[in-house]
Amino acid sequence: MIDENKDNLSGEANSTKHDVGPPLWLLAELTYECPLHCPYCSNPMNMEGKELEIDTQKWLEVLSQAREMGAVQLGFSGGEPLLRKDLEVLVKHAKELGFYTNLITSGIGLTERRIANLKEAGLDHIQLSFQAANAEANDLIGNKRHSFEQKRKVAKLVKQYDYPMVLNFCITAQNIEQIDDVMDLSTELNADFVELATVQYYGWAYENRDHLLPTNSQLVLAEEYVNKFRDQQNGQGPKFIFVTPDYYETRPKACMNGWGSTFLTVTPDGTCLPCHSAKILPLEFPNVKDKSIHDIWHKDFSFNHFRGYDWMPSPCRDCDEKEKDFGGCRCQAFMLTGDMHKTDPVCDKSPDHHLITDVINKAGEEPSVALKYRVLTKDKINIKELNE
Amino acid sequence: MSNSPKLNPLYRLQFEKAQNCYVLLYPEGMVKLSDSASEVLTLVDGSTSDGDIVKALQQKFPDAADLIEADVKEFLVDALEKGWIKYDR
């Protein structure tokens, strides 16, 4: 969310490689470890554990370098960032540098002592995820018992300690029909903002797409409920943000506001990406262990590769909307067509658009493969060994 | 109801060197402010009234004094609607 106040004419242009603005948004994925196993997770299918994570000192340097370049929004994410014991140290440093700090958490492990310490360290905001509006569904989706109960407690603490609270519900076929309950729960918990984010299909969510993709009629109905709920709010209570899945659009999203224009993700092992799912692409991505953030952002081949418009194929190249959506999402093009340079198949001008319509026409049918819960690669191997 | 606006605690106003402008920061978002919006918001402190903000800006920009009152009032209505500022009841 980056808005321009309307009479400001000096906004950053994303148009040419020579005119690259700063990475305003830094997403620090501190760890892939997570107590939950949500099948809609956008993390990659192959995730290493603690052993490959960069250390505290390296993270402190990353934050300083990015801030020096003009980064201002900082998300601590993962996995579950609370599993890093140095989180408070990183928050404190970020605060001193002038970042706006966001903790993006499942809430599992967020004790009162930790929430107080994070406040003291200067944490600005907590975004808490829920998987559903009741214990049974919530705990089943995250595959973790008693997590709903813990999340409710955390939500109370977040408000008690005077943080702005954003609740995030990933909406899928598994919970979309309970969207009314989700809005009631959010109101009861006194959230400031609520993201009703219909899942985008990356990482684990892509693997589990047939289980997660809602039907068109489920979506239409959900949006009607949200609009009705908003009308009855009279300007009171949480602000609900309903994010429609791009599969049901005919134009692609302006993914990451344009490749290498605004967003920089640093993964647990120090790899830098122009978006959190780009690791799947056949590009070699730089690591903070080898290069400065400045050189990564401005000079690295991977970051420059999809900047501007020269890389675009037809129909994007000649399209009058290319400056609006930048040809859509590179990861989606790669996942669906095998070629990361193609037009995002979400666009109905794309010759590959049938890849999307085929999938949405099948939404609601019984999936042919079992649901896969998110696990680290080492745990996958353990499971396999047990089975053999 | 007080007529001294204050910044909604959900927002933080700060000058950004890299962008050479003031910005409003809030959960996972940012609004880049125009020069005129920044002039007003930097005076919003919970104790300065709408009228005093107008007076301060008229003193600072005497050439535009005639236009300032309407502009400031319009901006404050807009900022209230957007939730950037609040008035204590």
Tab-separated table of C-alpha atoms in Angstrom:
chain	number	residue	atom	x	y	z
A	1	MET	CA	0.000	0.000	0.000
A	2	ILE	CA	1.821	3.062	-1.155
A	3	ASP	CA	-0.380	6.023	-1.932
A	4	GLU	CA	0.565	9.314	-3.403
A	5	ASN	CA	-1.087	12.347	-1.893
A	6	LYS	CA	-2.912	13.694	-4.925
A	7	ASP	CA	-1.235	17.016	-5.532
A	8	ASN	CA	2.213	15.508	-5.351
A	9	LEU	CA	3.735	15.358	-8.792
A	10	SER	CA	7.154	14.101	-7.850
A	11	GLY	CA	6.300	10.421	-7.541
A	12	GLU	CA	8.878	7.805	-8.365
A	13	ALA	CA	8.660	6.530	-11.907
A	14	ASN	CA	9.247	2.833	-12.527
A	15	SER	CA	9.758	3.373	-16.191
A	16	THR	CA	13.441	3.075	-16.927
A	17	LYS	CA	16.405	1.175	-15.587
A	18	HIS	CA	18.248	4.463	-15.155
A	19	ASP	CA	15.606	5.867	-12.863
A	20	VAL	CA	15.357	3.284	-10.098
A	21	GLY	CA	13.932	4.517	-6.792
A	22	PRO	CA	14.847	3.071	-3.388
A	23	PRO	CA	13.508	-0.263	-2.103
A	24	LEU	CA	10.827	1.423	0.018
A	25	TRP	CA	9.544	-1.872	1.384
A	26	LEU	CA	11.879	-4.365	2.998
A	27	LEU	CA	10.511	-7.781	3.900
A	28	ALA	CA	12.816	-9.567	6.321
A	29	GLU	CA	11.971	-13.259	6.312
A	30	LEU	CA	13.856	-14.165	9.461
A	31	THR	CA	13.204	-17.913	9.488
A	32	TYR	CA	11.244	-20.572	7.649
A	33	GLU	CA	10.552	-22.381	10.916
A	34	CYS	CA	6.871	-22.120	11.871
A	35	PRO	CA	4.640	-23.815	14.436
A	36	LEU	CA	1.779	-23.858	11.904
A	37	HIS	CA	1.476	-25.916	8.723
A	38	CYS	CA	-1.046	-23.936	6.658
A	39	PRO	CA	-1.564	-25.471	3.206
A	40	TYR	CA	-2.001	-21.980	1.684
A	41	CYS	CA	1.461	-20.748	2.718
A	42	SER	CA	3.233	-18.704	0.050
A	43	ASN	CA	6.680	-19.868	1.206
A	44	PRO	CA	8.590	-22.100	-1.223
A	45	MET	CA	8.091	-25.867	-1.329
A	46	ASN	CA	11.743	-26.347	-0.424
A	47	MET	CA	12.675	-24.632	2.804
A	48	GLU	CA	15.785	-25.090	4.870
A	49	GLY	CA	15.676	-24.873	8.673
A	50	LYS	CA	17.644	-22.839	11.226
A	51	GLU	CA	21.063	-24.136	10.164
A	52	LEU	CA	21.310	-21.889	7.076
A	53	GLU	CA	19.910	-18.700	8.632
A	54	ILE	CA	22.041	-15.555	8.615
A	55	ASP	CA	23.061	-14.291	12.046
A	56	THR	CA	22.060	-11.232	14.057
A	57	GLN	CA	25.049	-9.166	12.965
A	58	LYS	CA	24.268	-9.728	9.278
A	59	TRP	CA	20.631	-8.747	9.760
A	60	LEU	CA	21.675	-5.558	11.582
A	61	GLU	CA	23.881	-4.650	8.609
A	62	VAL	CA	21.083	-5.426	6.133
A	63	LEU	CA	18.704	-3.121	8.005
A	64	SER	CA	21.257	-0.294	8.172
A	65	GLN	CA	22.144	-0.557	4.477
A	66	ALA	CA	18.536	-0.687	3.315
A	67	ARG	CA	17.528	2.252	5.504
A	68	GLU	CA	20.458	4.279	4.192
A	69	MET	CA	19.059	3.730	0.670
A	70	GLY	CA	15.616	4.963	1.731
A	71	ALA	CA	13.746	1.813	2.799
A	72	VAL	CA	11.054	2.888	5.245
A	73	GLN	CA	8.527	0.070	5.711
A	74	LEU	CA	9.988	-3.032	7.306
A	75	GLY	CA	8.130	-6.311	7.725
A	76	PHE	CA	9.473	-8.994	10.042
A	77	SER	CA	8.068	-12.170	8.639
A	78	GLY	CA	8.932	-15.803	7.971
A	79	GLY	CA	7.935	-18.555	8.767
A	80	GLU	CA	7.276	-17.364	12.286
A	81	PRO	CA	9.598	-14.445	13.149
A	82	LEU	CA	8.993	-14.918	16.885
A	83	LEU	CA	11.139	-18.050	16.671
A	84	ARG	CA	14.184	-15.794	16.263
A	85	LYS	CA	15.395	-14.939	19.753
A	86	ASP	CA	17.060	-11.792	18.417
A	87	LEU	CA	13.794	-10.292	17.150
A	88	GLU	CA	13.772	-7.633	19.883
A	89	VAL	CA	17.371	-6.638	19.032
A	90	LEU	CA	16.466	-6.266	15.353
A	91	VAL	CA	13.315	-4.263	16.146
A	92	LYS	CA	15.251	-1.915	18.401
A	93	HIS	CA	17.865	-1.286	15.721
A	94	ALA	CA	15.197	-0.775	13.053
A	95	LYS	CA	13.361	1.694	15.246
A	96	GLU	CA	16.527	3.692	15.867
A	97	LEU	CA	17.116	3.828	12.118
A	98	GLY	CA	13.634	5.313	11.555
A	99	PHE	CA	11.850	2.334	9.985
A	100	TYR	CA	8.134	1.751	10.470
A	101	THR	CA	8.266	-1.771	11.887
A	102	ASN	CA	5.613	-4.418	11.235
A	103	LEU	CA	5.549	-7.837	12.881
A	104	ILE	CA	3.745	-10.360	10.695
A	105	THR	CA	2.966	-13.255	12.986
A	106	SER	CA	0.819	-16.302	13.673
A	107	GLY	CA	0.776	-15.163	17.316
A	108	ILE	CA	1.957	-18.578	18.504
A	109	GLY	CA	4.592	-17.932	21.175
A	110	LEU	CA	3.741	-14.251	21.667
A	111	THR	CA	3.684	-14.091	25.456
A	112	GLU	CA	2.817	-10.967	27.444
A	113	ARG	CA	6.465	-10.590	28.380
A	114	ARG	CA	7.520	-10.638	24.740
A	115	ILE	CA	4.815	-8.255	23.623
A	116	ALA	CA	5.939	-5.802	26.348
A	117	ASN	CA	9.597	-6.180	25.347
A	118	LEU	CA	8.776	-5.600	21.686
A	119	LYS	CA	6.845	-2.472	22.633
A	120	GLU	CA	9.844	-1.214	24.543
A	121	ALA	CA	12.093	-2.015	21.590
A	122	GLY	CA	9.832	0.247	19.491
A	123	LEU	CA	7.708	-2.144	17.417
A	124	ASP	CA	5.059	-0.092	15.601
A	125	HIS	CA	2.456	-2.630	14.518
A	126	ILE	CA	1.414	-6.263	14.804
A	127	GLN	CA	-0.341	-8.153	12.033
A	128	LEU	CA	-1.901	-11.297	13.427
A	129	SER	CA	-3.086	-14.148	11.242
A	130	PHE	CA	-6.135	-16.276	11.860
A	131	GLN	CA	-6.995	-19.324	9.789
A	132	ALA	CA	-10.746	-19.235	10.490
A	133	ALA	CA	-13.313	-17.766	12.893
A	134	ASN	CA	-13.752	-20.821	15.111
A	135	ALA	CA	-11.377	-23.142	16.958
A	136	GLU	CA	-12.189	-26.304	15.042
A	137	ALA	CA	-11.648	-24.892	11.548
A	138	ASN	CA	-8.755	-22.652	12.598
A	139	ASP	CA	-6.783	-25.436	14.278
A	140	LEU	CA	-7.431	-27.842	11.422
A	141	ILE	CA	-6.179	-25.467	8.683
A	142	GLY	CA	-3.004	-24.593	10.626
A	143	ASN	CA	-2.758	-28.225	11.791
A	144	LYS	CA	-2.029	-27.078	15.355
A	145	ARG	CA	-4.183	-27.747	18.370
A	146	HIS	CA	-5.257	-24.861	20.637
A	147	SER	CA	-3.882	-22.276	18.225
A	148	PHE	CA	-7.222	-20.439	17.982
A	149	GLU	CA	-7.334	-20.012	21.746
A	150	GLN	CA	-3.772	-18.627	21.734
A	151	LYS	CA	-4.516	-16.234	18.898
A	152	ARG	CA	-7.530	-14.812	20.735
A	153	LYS	CA	-5.363	-14.175	23.792
A	154	VAL	CA	-2.689	-12.529	21.661
A	155	ALA	CA	-5.267	-10.270	19.973
A	156	LYS	CA	-6.334	-8.993	23.411
A	157	LEU	CA	-2.721	-8.371	24.412
A	158	VAL	CA	-2.002	-6.503	21.176
A	159	LYS	CA	-4.803	-4.061	21.954
A	160	GLN	CA	-3.934	-3.919	25.650
A	161	TYR	CA	-0.399	-2.834	24.741
A	162	ASP	CA	-1.806	-0.217	22.409
A	163	TYR	CA	-0.474	-1.501	19.094
A	164	PRO	CA	-2.389	-0.902	15.876
A	165	MET	CA	-3.770	-4.352	15.049
A	166	VAL	CA	-4.286	-5.755	11.592
A	167	LEU	CA	-5.903	-9.159	11.369
A	168	ASN	CA	-5.156	-11.260	8.340
A	169	PHE	CA	-7.472	-14.013	7.209
A	170	CYS	CA	-6.351	-15.988	4.179
A	171	ILE	CA	-9.623	-16.755	2.483
A	172	THR	CA	-9.900	-20.051	0.602
A	173	ALA	CA	-12.590	-22.579	-0.277
A	174	GLN	CA	-11.932	-23.936	3.233
A	175	ASN	CA	-13.329	-20.875	5.040
A	176	ILE	CA	-14.982	-18.549	2.513
A	177	GLU	CA	-18.501	-19.569	3.493
A	178	GLN	CA	-17.847	-18.421	7.070
A	179	ILE	CA	-16.878	-14.887	6.071
A	180	ASP	CA	-19.695	-13.417	8.200
A	181	ASP	CA	-18.235	-15.097	11.298
A	182	VAL	CA	-14.802	-13.773	10.348
A	183	MET	CA	-16.143	-10.215	10.291
A	184	ASP	CA	-17.980	-10.707	13.618
A	185	LEU	CA	-14.801	-12.046	15.244
A	186	SER	CA	-12.733	-9.144	13.897
A	187	THR	CA	-15.235	-6.660	15.309
A	188	GLU	CA	-15.264	-8.409	18.683
A	189	LEU	CA	-11.453	-8.347	18.816
A	190	ASN	CA	-11.453	-4.633	17.999
A	191	ALA	CA	-9.104	-4.843	14.998
A	192	ASP	CA	-8.114	-1.637	13.231
A	193	PHE	CA	-7.795	-3.185	9.776
A	194	VAL	CA	-8.777	-6.632	8.547
A	195	GLU	CA	-7.353	-8.189	5.422
A	196	LEU	CA	-9.754	-10.675	3.898
A	197	ALA	CA	-7.144	-11.890	1.493
A	198	THR	CA	-8.349	-14.503	-0.923
A	199	VAL	CA	-5.242	-16.560	-1.382
A	200	GLN	CA	-2.926	-16.062	-4.320
A	201	TYR	CA	-1.481	-19.252	-5.709
A	202	TYR	CA	2.228	-19.383	-4.882
A	203	GLY	CA	4.374	-21.908	-3.034
A	204	TRP	CA	2.262	-24.339	-1.035
A	205	ALA	CA	-0.946	-22.641	-2.150
A	206	TYR	CA	-0.102	-23.438	-5.776
A	207	GLU	CA	0.446	-27.109	-4.879
A	208	ASN	CA	-2.900	-27.150	-3.089
A	209	ARG	CA	-4.766	-24.990	-5.571
A	210	ASP	CA	-7.550	-27.486	-6.292
A	211	HIS	CA	-8.354	-27.602	-2.577
A	212	LEU	CA	-8.205	-23.855	-2.016
A	213	LEU	CA	-9.634	-22.055	-5.042
A	214	PRO	CA	-13.168	-20.854	-4.313
A	215	THR	CA	-15.842	-21.006	-7.003
A	216	ASN	CA	-17.002	-17.845	-8.699
A	217	SER	CA	-20.366	-17.995	-6.932
A	218	GLN	CA	-18.687	-18.413	-3.526
A	219	LEU	CA	-16.622	-15.318	-4.266
A	220	VAL	CA	-19.529	-13.209	-5.452
A	221	LEU	CA	-21.512	-14.145	-2.374
A	222	ALA	CA	-18.579	-13.429	-0.023
A	223	GLU	CA	-18.073	-9.999	-1.543
A	224	GLU	CA	-21.793	-9.265	-1.159
A	225	TYR	CA	-21.604	-10.207	2.539
A	226	VAL	CA	-18.587	-7.953	3.021
A	227	ASN	CA	-20.304	-5.013	1.344
A	228	LYS	CA	-23.457	-5.545	3.406
A	229	PHE	CA	-21.413	-5.728	6.607
A	230	ARG	CA	-19.568	-2.528	5.701
A	231	ASP	CA	-22.857	-0.713	5.086
A	232	GLN	CA	-24.048	-1.623	8.571
A	233	GLN	CA	-20.843	-0.442	10.240
A	234	ASN	CA	-21.679	3.292	10.100
A	235	GLY	CA	-18.016	4.183	10.045
A	236	GLN	CA	-17.436	2.197	13.288
A	237	GLY	CA	-15.277	-0.867	13.880
A	238	PRO	CA	-12.572	-2.434	11.735
A	239	LYS	CA	-11.845	-1.396	8.206
A	240	PHE	CA	-12.237	-4.466	5.987
A	241	ILE	CA	-10.051	-4.901	2.951
A	242	PHE	CA	-11.317	-7.577	0.574
A	243	VAL	CA	-8.660	-8.812	-1.834
A	244	THR	CA	-10.044	-10.669	-4.849
A	245	PRO	CA	-7.908	-13.460	-6.307
A	246	ASP	CA	-6.378	-12.548	-9.644
A	247	TYR	CA	-7.544	-15.831	-11.191
A	248	TYR	CA	-11.001	-14.261	-11.476
A	249	GLU	CA	-9.728	-11.061	-13.091
A	250	THR	CA	-9.117	-10.420	-16.779
A	251	ARG	CA	-6.151	-8.126	-16.235
A	252	PRO	CA	-3.072	-9.099	-14.209
A	253	LYS	CA	-2.131	-7.428	-10.959
A	254	ALA	CA	0.676	-4.864	-10.958
A	255	CYS	CA	2.813	-7.428	-9.198
A	256	MET	CA	5.070	-5.887	-6.520
A	257	ASN	CA	4.336	-2.503	-8.101
A	258	GLY	CA	6.760	-3.511	-10.853
A	259	TRP	CA	9.817	-5.785	-10.593
A	260	GLY	CA	12.603	-4.190	-8.563
A	261	SER	CA	10.693	-0.926	-8.150
A	262	THR	CA	9.594	-0.913	-4.517
A	263	PHE	CA	9.955	-4.295	-2.792
A	264	LEU	CA	12.976	-6.159	-1.539
A	265	THR	CA	12.688	-9.505	0.208
A	266	VAL	CA	15.589	-10.972	2.151
A	267	THR	CA	15.066	-14.689	2.825
A	268	PRO	CA	16.316	-16.511	5.950
A	269	ASP	CA	19.615	-17.499	4.297
A	270	GLY	CA	20.281	-13.947	3.042
A	271	THR	CA	19.119	-14.367	-0.548
A	272	CYS	CA	17.634	-11.155	-1.966
A	273	LEU	CA	14.509	-11.332	-4.121
A	274	PRO	CA	12.355	-8.729	-5.899
A	275	CYS	CA	9.326	-10.558	-4.433
A	276	HIS	CA	8.904	-13.310	-1.878
A	277	SER	CA	8.203	-16.091	-4.361
A	278	ALA	CA	10.821	-15.258	-7.016
A	279	LYS	CA	13.162	-17.978	-5.737
A	280	ILE	CA	11.362	-20.451	-8.033
A	281	LEU	CA	12.509	-18.568	-11.157
A	282	PRO	CA	15.470	-19.738	-13.246
A	283	LEU	CA	17.573	-16.723	-12.240
A	284	GLU	CA	20.538	-16.568	-9.933
A	285	PHE	CA	19.689	-14.311	-7.016
A	286	PRO	CA	22.310	-12.431	-4.986
A	287	ASN	CA	23.030	-12.922	-1.289
A	288	VAL	CA	23.736	-10.332	1.406
A	289	LYS	CA	26.724	-12.445	2.453
A	290	ASP	CA	28.453	-11.542	-0.843
A	291	LYS	CA	27.260	-8.052	-1.795
A	292	SER	CA	25.878	-4.830	-0.341
A	293	ILE	CA	22.152	-4.088	-0.584
A	294	HIS	CA	23.027	-1.114	-2.773
A	295	ASP	CA	24.864	-3.245	-5.326
A	296	ILE	CA	22.175	-5.913	-5.204
A	297	TRP	CA	19.375	-3.426	-5.829
A	298	HIS	CA	21.082	-1.331	-8.490
A	299	LYS	CA	23.569	-3.614	-10.216
A	300	ASP	CA	22.520	-7.240	-9.933
A	301	PHE	CA	21.438	-8.917	-13.167
A	302	SER	CA	18.364	-10.501	-11.572
A	303	PHE	CA	17.011	-7.201	-10.225
A	304	ASN	CA	17.534	-5.433	-13.539
A	305	HIS	CA	16.182	-8.281	-15.644
A	306	PHE	CA	12.490	-7.302	-15.615
A	307	ARG	CA	12.842	-3.587	-14.942
A	308	GLY	CA	11.348	-1.277	-17.550
A	309	TYR	CA	9.523	-2.521	-20.643
A	310	ASP	CA	12.241	-3.807	-22.981
A	311	TRP	CA	11.925	-7.425	-21.835
A	312	MET	CA	8.223	-7.610	-22.660
A	313	PRO	CA	6.792	-10.052	-25.187
A	314	SER	CA	3.688	-9.491	-27.242
A	315	PRO	CA	0.879	-8.703	-26.361
A	316	CYS	CA	2.375	-6.668	-23.459
A	317	ARG	CA	4.922	-4.840	-25.612
A	318	ASP	CA	2.266	-2.989	-27.607
A	319	CYS	CA	-0.357	-2.822	-24.870
A	320	ASP	CA	-1.500	0.578	-23.619
A	321	GLU	CA	-1.933	-0.906	-20.128
A	322	LYS	CA	1.671	-2.042	-19.709
A	323	GLU	CA	2.491	0.914	-17.482
A	324	LYS	CA	-0.398	-0.031	-15.231
A	325	ASP	CA	0.295	-3.732	-14.652
A	326	PHE	CA	3.905	-4.229	-15.889
A	327	GLY	CA	2.859	-7.440	-17.642
A	328	GLY	CA	1.677	-8.997	-14.367
A	329	CYS	CA	3.493	-11.540	-12.278
A	330	ARG	CA	6.720	-13.212	-13.476
A	331	CYS	CA	6.325	-16.114	-11.062
A	332	GLN	CA	2.796	-16.808	-12.236
A	333	ALA	CA	3.908	-16.728	-15.879
A	334	PHE	CA	6.669	-19.198	-15.030
A	335	MET	CA	4.533	-21.544	-12.939
A	336	LEU	CA	1.761	-21.754	-15.515
A	337	THR	CA	3.625	-21.603	-18.836
A	338	GLY	CA	7.189	-22.610	-17.932
A	339	ASP	CA	8.481	-19.306	-19.363
A	340	MET	CA	9.021	-16.383	-16.981
A	341	HIS	CA	9.148	-13.893	-19.863
A	342	LYS	CA	5.570	-14.504	-21.010
A	343	THR	CA	2.530	-12.359	-20.334
A	344	ASP	CA	0.847	-13.293	-17.051
A	345	PRO	CA	-1.856	-15.795	-18.158
A	346	VAL	CA	-4.396	-13.985	-15.975
A	347	CYS	CA	-4.627	-11.406	-18.772
A	348	ASP	CA	-7.328	-12.347	-21.241
A	349	LYS	CA	-5.130	-10.958	-24.022
A	350	SER	CA	-2.579	-13.676	-23.230
A	351	PRO	CA	-2.524	-16.679	-25.588
A	352	ASP	CA	-2.176	-18.775	-22.407
A	353	HIS	CA	-5.290	-17.432	-20.683
A	354	HIS	CA	-6.983	-20.834	-21.044
A	355	LEU	CA	-4.565	-22.121	-18.366
A	356	ILE	CA	-6.479	-19.942	-15.910
A	357	THR	CA	-10.000	-20.547	-17.205
A	358	ASP	CA	-9.417	-24.330	-17.219
A	359	VAL	CA	-8.604	-24.142	-13.517
A	360	ILE	CA	-11.480	-21.903	-12.478
A	361	ASN	CA	-13.936	-24.022	-14.468
A	362	LYS	CA	-12.903	-26.956	-12.310
A	363	ALA	CA	-13.149	-25.059	-8.994
A	364	GLY	CA	-15.407	-26.823	-6.509
A	365	GLU	CA	-14.779	-30.292	-7.957
A	366	GLU	CA	-13.324	-33.007	-5.747
A	367	PRO	CA	-9.482	-32.673	-5.916
A	368	SER	CA	-7.648	-35.709	-7.247
A	369	VAL	CA	-4.634	-35.419	-4.914
A	370	ALA	CA	-4.426	-35.114	-1.139
A	371	LEU	CA	-3.958	-31.759	0.622
A	372	LYS	CA	-0.320	-31.065	1.495
A	373	TYR	CA	0.479	-29.377	4.789
A	374	ARG	CA	3.465	-27.002	4.897
A	375	VAL	CA	6.631	-28.616	6.291
A	376	LEU	CA	10.355	-27.897	6.101
A	377	THR	CA	12.348	-30.008	3.671
A	378	LYS	CA	14.177	-31.849	6.476
A	379	ASP	CA	10.822	-32.812	8.004
A	380	LYS	CA	9.564	-33.969	4.605
A	381	ILE	CA	12.498	-36.344	4.461
A	382	ASN	CA	11.714	-37.599	7.950
A	383	ILE	CA	8.122	-38.261	6.976
A	384	LYS	CA	9.304	-40.115	3.880
A	385	GLU	CA	11.708	-42.211	5.928
A	386	LEU	CA	8.938	-43.125	8.324
A	387	ASN	CA	6.752	-44.231	5.451
A	388	GLU	CA	9.376	-46.435	3.902
B	1	MET	CA	-15.676	18.850	20.951
B	2	SER	CA	-12.196	20.281	20.709
B	3	ASN	CA	-11.284	22.081	17.519
B	4	SER	CA	-7.621	21.149	17.812
B	5	PRO	CA	-6.867	18.223	15.547
B	6	LYS	CA	-4.386	15.536	16.504
B	7	LEU	CA	-2.737	12.875	14.439
B	8	ASN	CA	-4.515	9.513	14.543
B	9	PRO	CA	-2.165	7.274	16.571
B	10	LEU	CA	-2.338	4.719	13.747
B	11	TYR	CA	-0.199	7.102	11.694
B	12	ARG	CA	3.308	8.420	12.053
B	13	LEU	CA	4.465	11.577	10.286
B	14	GLN	CA	8.112	11.689	9.333
B	15	PHE	CA	10.451	13.382	6.895
B	16	GLU	CA	12.118	11.002	4.452
B	17	LYS	CA	15.462	12.163	3.156
B	18	ALA	CA	15.524	9.689	0.247
B	19	GLN	CA	12.160	10.908	-1.019
B	20	ASN	CA	12.749	14.516	-0.009
B	21	CYS	CA	9.255	14.812	1.445
B	22	TYR	CA	7.112	14.097	4.480
B	23	VAL	CA	5.311	10.775	4.590
B	24	LEU	CA	2.563	9.294	6.723
B	25	LEU	CA	3.419	5.782	7.814
B	26	TYR	CA	0.840	3.284	8.980
B	27	PRO	CA	0.581	-0.531	9.156
B	28	GLU	CA	2.280	-1.766	5.977
B	29	GLY	CA	1.590	1.452	4.132
B	30	MET	CA	2.800	4.923	3.334
B	31	VAL	CA	1.311	8.116	1.965
B	32	LYS	CA	3.697	10.554	0.318
B	33	LEU	CA	2.561	14.023	1.243
B	34	SER	CA	2.521	17.090	-0.934
B	35	ASP	CA	4.289	20.202	0.330
B	36	SER	CA	1.032	21.882	1.308
B	37	ALA	CA	-0.265	18.801	3.135
B	38	SER	CA	3.036	18.622	5.030
B	39	GLU	CA	2.814	22.292	6.045
B	40	VAL	CA	-0.551	21.630	7.671
B	41	LEU	CA	0.164	18.235	9.214
B	42	THR	CA	3.414	19.330	10.848
B	43	LEU	CA	1.313	21.866	12.795
B	44	VAL	CA	-1.215	19.244	13.921
B	45	ASP	CA	-0.313	18.504	17.548
B	46	GLY	CA	-3.570	18.135	19.486
B	47	SER	CA	-3.345	21.590	21.041
B	48	THR	CA	-3.181	23.966	18.063
B	49	SER	CA	-6.686	24.811	16.821
B	50	ASP	CA	-7.809	24.863	13.192
B	51	GLY	CA	-7.842	28.672	13.392
B	52	ASP	CA	-4.310	28.868	14.788
B	53	ILE	CA	-3.027	26.551	12.062
B	54	VAL	CA	-4.517	28.913	9.486
B	55	LYS	CA	-2.964	31.948	11.212
B	56	ALA	CA	0.454	30.319	11.438
B	57	LEU	CA	0.421	29.481	7.741
B	58	GLN	CA	-0.826	32.950	6.762
B	59	GLN	CA	2.149	34.405	8.599
B	60	LYS	CA	4.510	31.976	6.908
B	61	PHE	CA	3.084	32.544	3.407
B	62	PRO	CA	1.777	36.153	3.399
B	63	ASP	CA	1.472	36.220	-0.412
B	64	ALA	CA	-1.093	33.408	-0.339
B	65	ALA	CA	-2.851	34.545	2.849
B	66	ASP	CA	-6.250	34.974	1.155
B	67	LEU	CA	-6.353	31.414	-0.118
B	68	ILE	CA	-4.978	29.655	2.924
B	69	GLU	CA	-8.073	29.504	5.127
B	70	ALA	CA	-10.221	27.673	2.569
B	71	ASP	CA	-7.363	25.381	1.546
B	72	VAL	CA	-6.506	24.387	5.109
B	73	LYS	CA	-10.151	23.769	6.044
B	74	GLU	CA	-10.689	21.676	2.942
B	75	PHE	CA	-7.556	19.662	3.662
B	76	LEU	CA	-8.538	19.053	7.303
B	77	VAL	CA	-11.981	17.784	6.272
B	78	ASP	CA	-10.306	15.473	3.795
B	79	ALA	CA	-7.706	14.313	6.347
B	80	LEU	CA	-10.446	13.601	8.903
B	81	GLU	CA	-12.355	11.569	6.349
B	82	LYS	CA	-9.239	9.586	5.504
B	83	GLY	CA	-8.652	8.944	9.195
B	84	TRP	CA	-5.290	10.731	9.329
B	85	ILE	CA	-6.417	13.124	12.049
B	86	LYS	CA	-8.936	13.077	14.910
B	87	TYR	CA	-10.726	15.609	17.089
B	88	ASP	CA	-11.271	14.713	20.753
B	89	ARG	CA	-14.877	14.745	21.783
